[in-house]
C-alpha cells in the first residue's frame, strides 16, 4: 500500500512525460479515482490515507493540505517528492498509467463533478452536519465494483 503522495507523484511524472501540467483539484481527483478503481479491481486499497466527504466532493486531506498552496496553478512535482515514501511496482505504475490515459483529458472540475454525482460514495457518505466525514474503503470498493460489472 502506498501513500497518496506516491500516487500523486506518479501522475505528475506521467503528465510531465505528456507535456502537460496538473492543477490541485485534478491531482486530488485522479488520486481518489485511482484508489477507487484499485479497490474495485484488486479488493485492496491503493493508498493508506483516509478519504473524506467534503462539501465539493471526496478529498484526501493530507494531499489537499500540501497542494492547496498552488491554488488554480500547476502542482510542482518537487513538492510532492518531499512527501513520497515508496516506489511503485511496475504493475502499479502500469495501472496508474491506464488511469492517467483514461482521465487526463478531463479538467479538475469535470473530475470533481464525476466524483460527487448521485449514487457515488461521496453522495452516500456526505452529511452537511458532519464536518469531513470519512468515506469508507468498503463503500468506495462497492461503487467501483459496480462500475466494473456494468462494463462487462
CSV table of C-alpha atoms in Angstrom, one decimal, residues 50-62 64-65 68 122 125-136:
chain,number,residue,atom,x,y,z
A,50,UNK,CA,-8.3,8.3,4.5
A,51,UNK,CA,-10.8,9.8,2.0
A,52,UNK,CA,-13.3,12.2,3.4
A,53,UNK,CA,-16.6,13.6,2.1
A,54,UNK,CA,-16.2,17.4,1.9
A,55,UNK,CA,-18.8,19.8,0.5
A,56,UNK,CA,-17.4,19.7,-3.0
A,57,UNK,CA,-16.6,16.0,-3.3
A,58,UNK,CA,-14.2,13.4,-2.0
A,59,UNK,CA,-10.9,14.7,-0.6
A,60,UNK,CA,-7.7,13.1,0.7
A,61,UNK,CA,-6.9,15.6,3.4
A,62,UNK,CA,-3.1,15.1,3.6
A,64,UNK,CA,-5.1,18.6,-0.2
A,65,UNK,CA,-3.2,20.4,2.6
A,68,UNK,CA,-3.7,23.7,-1.9
A,122,UNK,CA,-19.4,10.8,-1.8
A,125,UNK,CA,-21.4,9.5,2.8
A,126,UNK,CA,-21.8,13.3,2.7
A,127,UNK,CA,-23.7,14.8,5.5
A,128,UNK,CA,-23.6,18.6,5.8
A,129,UNK,CA,-24.0,18.3,9.6
A,130,UNK,CA,-20.8,16.1,9.9
A,131,UNK,CA,-17.6,18.0,9.1
A,132,UNK,CA,-15.4,16.0,6.8
A,133,UNK,CA,-17.0,12.6,7.3
A,134,UNK,CA,-14.8,9.6,6.3
A,135,UNK,CA,-15.8,7.6,3.2
A,136,UNK,CA,-15.1,4.0,3.9
